[in-house]
C-alpha positions as a Markdown table, in Angstrom:
| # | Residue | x | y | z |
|---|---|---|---|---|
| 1 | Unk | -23.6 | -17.8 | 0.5 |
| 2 | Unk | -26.9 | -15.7 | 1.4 |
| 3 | Unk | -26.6 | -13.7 | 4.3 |
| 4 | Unk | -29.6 | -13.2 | 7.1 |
| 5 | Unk | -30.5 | -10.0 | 6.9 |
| 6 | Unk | -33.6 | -10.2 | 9.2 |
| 7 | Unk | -33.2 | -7.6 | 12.2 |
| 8 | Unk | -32.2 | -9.5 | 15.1 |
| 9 | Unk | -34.2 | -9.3 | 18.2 |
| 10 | Unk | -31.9 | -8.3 | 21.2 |
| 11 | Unk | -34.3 | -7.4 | 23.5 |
| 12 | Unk | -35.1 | -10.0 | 26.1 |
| 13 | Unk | -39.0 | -11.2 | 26.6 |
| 14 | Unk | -41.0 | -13.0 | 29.0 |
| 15 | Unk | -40.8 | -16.2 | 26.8 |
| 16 | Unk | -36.9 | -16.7 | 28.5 |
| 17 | Unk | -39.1 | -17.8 | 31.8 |
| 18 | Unk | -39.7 | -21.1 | 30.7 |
| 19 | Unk | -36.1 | -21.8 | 29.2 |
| 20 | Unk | -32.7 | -22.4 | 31.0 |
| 21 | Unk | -32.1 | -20.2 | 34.0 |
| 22 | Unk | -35.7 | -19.4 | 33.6 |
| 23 | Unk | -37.1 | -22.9 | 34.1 |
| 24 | Unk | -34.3 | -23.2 | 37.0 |
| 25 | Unk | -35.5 | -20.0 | 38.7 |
| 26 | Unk | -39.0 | -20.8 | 38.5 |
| 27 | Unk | -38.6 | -24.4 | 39.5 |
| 28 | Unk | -36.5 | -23.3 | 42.7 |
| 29 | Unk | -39.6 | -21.0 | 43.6 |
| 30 | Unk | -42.0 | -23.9 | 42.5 |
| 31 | Unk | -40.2 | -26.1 | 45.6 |
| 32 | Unk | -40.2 | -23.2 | 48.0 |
| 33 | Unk | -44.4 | -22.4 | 47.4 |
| 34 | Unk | -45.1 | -26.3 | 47.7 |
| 35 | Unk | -42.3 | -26.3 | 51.3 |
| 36 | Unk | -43.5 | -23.3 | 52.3 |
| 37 | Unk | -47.3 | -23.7 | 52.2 |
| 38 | Unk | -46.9 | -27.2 | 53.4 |
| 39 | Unk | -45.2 | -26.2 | 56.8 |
| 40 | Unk | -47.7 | -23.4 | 57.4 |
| 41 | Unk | -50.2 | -25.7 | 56.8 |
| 42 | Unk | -49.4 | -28.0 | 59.2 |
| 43 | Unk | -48.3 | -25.4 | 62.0 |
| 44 | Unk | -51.4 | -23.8 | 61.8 |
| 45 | Unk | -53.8 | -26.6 | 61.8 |
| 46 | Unk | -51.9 | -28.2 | 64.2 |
| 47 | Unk | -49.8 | -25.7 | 66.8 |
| 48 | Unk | -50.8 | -22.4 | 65.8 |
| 49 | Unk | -51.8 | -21.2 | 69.7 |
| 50 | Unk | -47.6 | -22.0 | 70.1 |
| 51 | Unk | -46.1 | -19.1 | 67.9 |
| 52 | Unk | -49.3 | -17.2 | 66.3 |
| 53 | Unk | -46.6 | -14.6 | 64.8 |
| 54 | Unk | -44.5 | -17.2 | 63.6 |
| 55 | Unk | -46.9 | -19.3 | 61.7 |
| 56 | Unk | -48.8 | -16.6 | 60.2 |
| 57 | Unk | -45.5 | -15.2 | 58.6 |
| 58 | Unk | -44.7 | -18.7 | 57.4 |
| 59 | Unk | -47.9 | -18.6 | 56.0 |
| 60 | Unk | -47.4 | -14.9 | 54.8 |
| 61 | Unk | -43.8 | -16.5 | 52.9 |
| 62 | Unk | -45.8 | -19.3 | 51.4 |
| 63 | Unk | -48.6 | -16.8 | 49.7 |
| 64 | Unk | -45.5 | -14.5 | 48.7 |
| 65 | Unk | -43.8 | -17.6 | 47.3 |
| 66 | Unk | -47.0 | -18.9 | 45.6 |
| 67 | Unk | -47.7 | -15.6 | 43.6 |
| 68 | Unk | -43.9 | -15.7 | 42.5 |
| 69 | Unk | -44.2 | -19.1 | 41.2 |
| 70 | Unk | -47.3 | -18.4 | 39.4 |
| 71 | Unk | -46.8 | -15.2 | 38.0 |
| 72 | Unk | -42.9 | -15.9 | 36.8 |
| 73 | Unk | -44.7 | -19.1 | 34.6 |
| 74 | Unk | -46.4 | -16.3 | 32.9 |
| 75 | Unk | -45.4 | -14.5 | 29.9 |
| 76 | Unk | -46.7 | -11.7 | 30.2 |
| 77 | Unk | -46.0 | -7.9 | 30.8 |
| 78 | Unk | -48.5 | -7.5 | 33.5 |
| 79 | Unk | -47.1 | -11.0 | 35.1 |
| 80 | Unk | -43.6 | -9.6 | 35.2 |
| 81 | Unk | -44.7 | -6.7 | 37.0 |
| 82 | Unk | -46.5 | -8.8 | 39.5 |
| 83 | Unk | -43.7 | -11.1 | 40.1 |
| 84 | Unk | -41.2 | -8.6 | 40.5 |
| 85 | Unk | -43.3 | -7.1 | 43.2 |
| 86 | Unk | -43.7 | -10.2 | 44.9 |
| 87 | Unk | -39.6 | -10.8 | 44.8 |
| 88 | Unk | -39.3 | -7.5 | 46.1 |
| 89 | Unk | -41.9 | -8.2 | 49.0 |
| 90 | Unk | -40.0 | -11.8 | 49.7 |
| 91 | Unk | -37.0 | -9.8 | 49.9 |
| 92 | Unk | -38.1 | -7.4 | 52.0 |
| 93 | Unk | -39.9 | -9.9 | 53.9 |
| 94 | Unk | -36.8 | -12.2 | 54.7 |
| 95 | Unk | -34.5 | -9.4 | 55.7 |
| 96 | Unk | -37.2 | -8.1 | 58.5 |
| 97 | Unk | -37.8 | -11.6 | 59.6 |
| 98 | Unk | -34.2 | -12.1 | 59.3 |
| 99 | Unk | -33.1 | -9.4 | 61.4 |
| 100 | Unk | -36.2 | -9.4 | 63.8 |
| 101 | Unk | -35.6 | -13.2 | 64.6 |
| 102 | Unk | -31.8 | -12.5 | 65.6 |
| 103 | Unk | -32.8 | -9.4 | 67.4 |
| 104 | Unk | -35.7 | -10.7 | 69.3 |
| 105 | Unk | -35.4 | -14.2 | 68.9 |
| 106 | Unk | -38.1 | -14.8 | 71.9 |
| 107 | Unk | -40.8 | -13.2 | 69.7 |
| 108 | Unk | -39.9 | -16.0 | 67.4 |
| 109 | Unk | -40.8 | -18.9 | 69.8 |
| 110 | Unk | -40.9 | -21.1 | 66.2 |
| 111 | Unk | -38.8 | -20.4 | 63.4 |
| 112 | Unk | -40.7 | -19.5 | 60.0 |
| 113 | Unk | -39.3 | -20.1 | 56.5 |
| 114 | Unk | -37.4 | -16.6 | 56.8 |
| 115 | Unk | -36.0 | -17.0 | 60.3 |
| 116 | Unk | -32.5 | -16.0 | 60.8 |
| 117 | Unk | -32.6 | -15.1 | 57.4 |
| 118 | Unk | -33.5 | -18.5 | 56.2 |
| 119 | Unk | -31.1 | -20.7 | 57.8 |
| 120 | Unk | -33.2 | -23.8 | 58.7 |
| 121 | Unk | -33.4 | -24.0 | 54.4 |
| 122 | Unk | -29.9 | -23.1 | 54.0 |
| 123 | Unk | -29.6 | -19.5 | 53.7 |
| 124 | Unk | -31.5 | -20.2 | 50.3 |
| 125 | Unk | -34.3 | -18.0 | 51.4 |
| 126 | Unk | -31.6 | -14.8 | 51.7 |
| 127 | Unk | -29.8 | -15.9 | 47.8 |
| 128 | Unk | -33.1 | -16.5 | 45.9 |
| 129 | Unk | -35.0 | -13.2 | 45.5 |
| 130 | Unk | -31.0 | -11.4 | 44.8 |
| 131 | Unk | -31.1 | -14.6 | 42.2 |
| 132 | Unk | -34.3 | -13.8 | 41.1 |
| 133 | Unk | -34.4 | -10.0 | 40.5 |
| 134 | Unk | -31.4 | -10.4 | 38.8 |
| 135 | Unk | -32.7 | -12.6 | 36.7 |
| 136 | Unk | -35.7 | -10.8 | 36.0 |
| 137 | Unk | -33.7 | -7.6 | 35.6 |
| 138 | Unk | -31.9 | -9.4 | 32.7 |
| 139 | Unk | -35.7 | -10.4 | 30.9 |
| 140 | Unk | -37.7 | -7.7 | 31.5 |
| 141 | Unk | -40.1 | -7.0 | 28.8 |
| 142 | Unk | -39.2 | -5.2 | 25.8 |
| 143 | Unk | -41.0 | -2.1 | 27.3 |
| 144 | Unk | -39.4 | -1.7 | 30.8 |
| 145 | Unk | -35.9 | -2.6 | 29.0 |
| 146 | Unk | -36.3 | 0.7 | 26.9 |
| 147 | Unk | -33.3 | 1.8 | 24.3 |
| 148 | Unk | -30.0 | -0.1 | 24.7 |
């Protein structure tokens, strides 16, 4: 029986985006860029003089969840660097709203994507960029993952 004695690679890469959890992940953030850009599309060409702060952070969500989408398709380094940034900034972005639309909910005369911390999509909003740093936590590139 011959063995394998070719070194085995351990080290996770950006090709894992496009395969299992990665395809998942990236399809999840695919429906929230296509949702989100879609509502803020129509809010703004249609109501915008209603809730100016409201629409504009909706549209703020869809351009965070557009660059997230993108660059997480990539396989690159540089792209995994972007997206992380981007998951960071929807994070960020969704706990401010969050708590800024519960604190002063009459600044928020029309809920955006991250109101109330994403409820009107299911609290998914809140889960997905924990989901999604985790996830690219576990595939960084072979350069950010260092010595194991």
């Amino acid at each position: 029986m011959a063995e394998n004695n070719a070194p085995q690679n351990t080290d996770h890469s950006p090709s894992a985006r496009s395969r299992g959890l990665g395809r998942l992940v990236v399809t999840v953030y695919g429906i929230f860029a296509i949702s989100a850009t879609a509502r803020a599309g129509y809010q703004i060409a249609t109501k915008f003089t209603e809730a100016p702060l409201a629409y504009t952070l909706s549209a703020v969500a869809a351009v965070v969840y557009i660059v997230a989408t993108v660059a997480m398709a990539r396989r690159s380094v540089a792209t995994w660097y972007l997206t992380v940034g981007a998951v960071l900034l929807e994070l960020v972005g969704v706990l401010a709203v969050g708590t800024f639309s519960v604190v002063a909910p009459q600044d928020f005369a029309q809920d955006t994507v991250w109101s109330v911390y994403g409820r009107g999509y299911g609290f998914v909003p809140l889960v997905l960029p924990f989901v999604g740093l985790a996830w690219l936590y576990a595939n960084r590139p072979r350069a950010a993952a260092g010595s194991r």
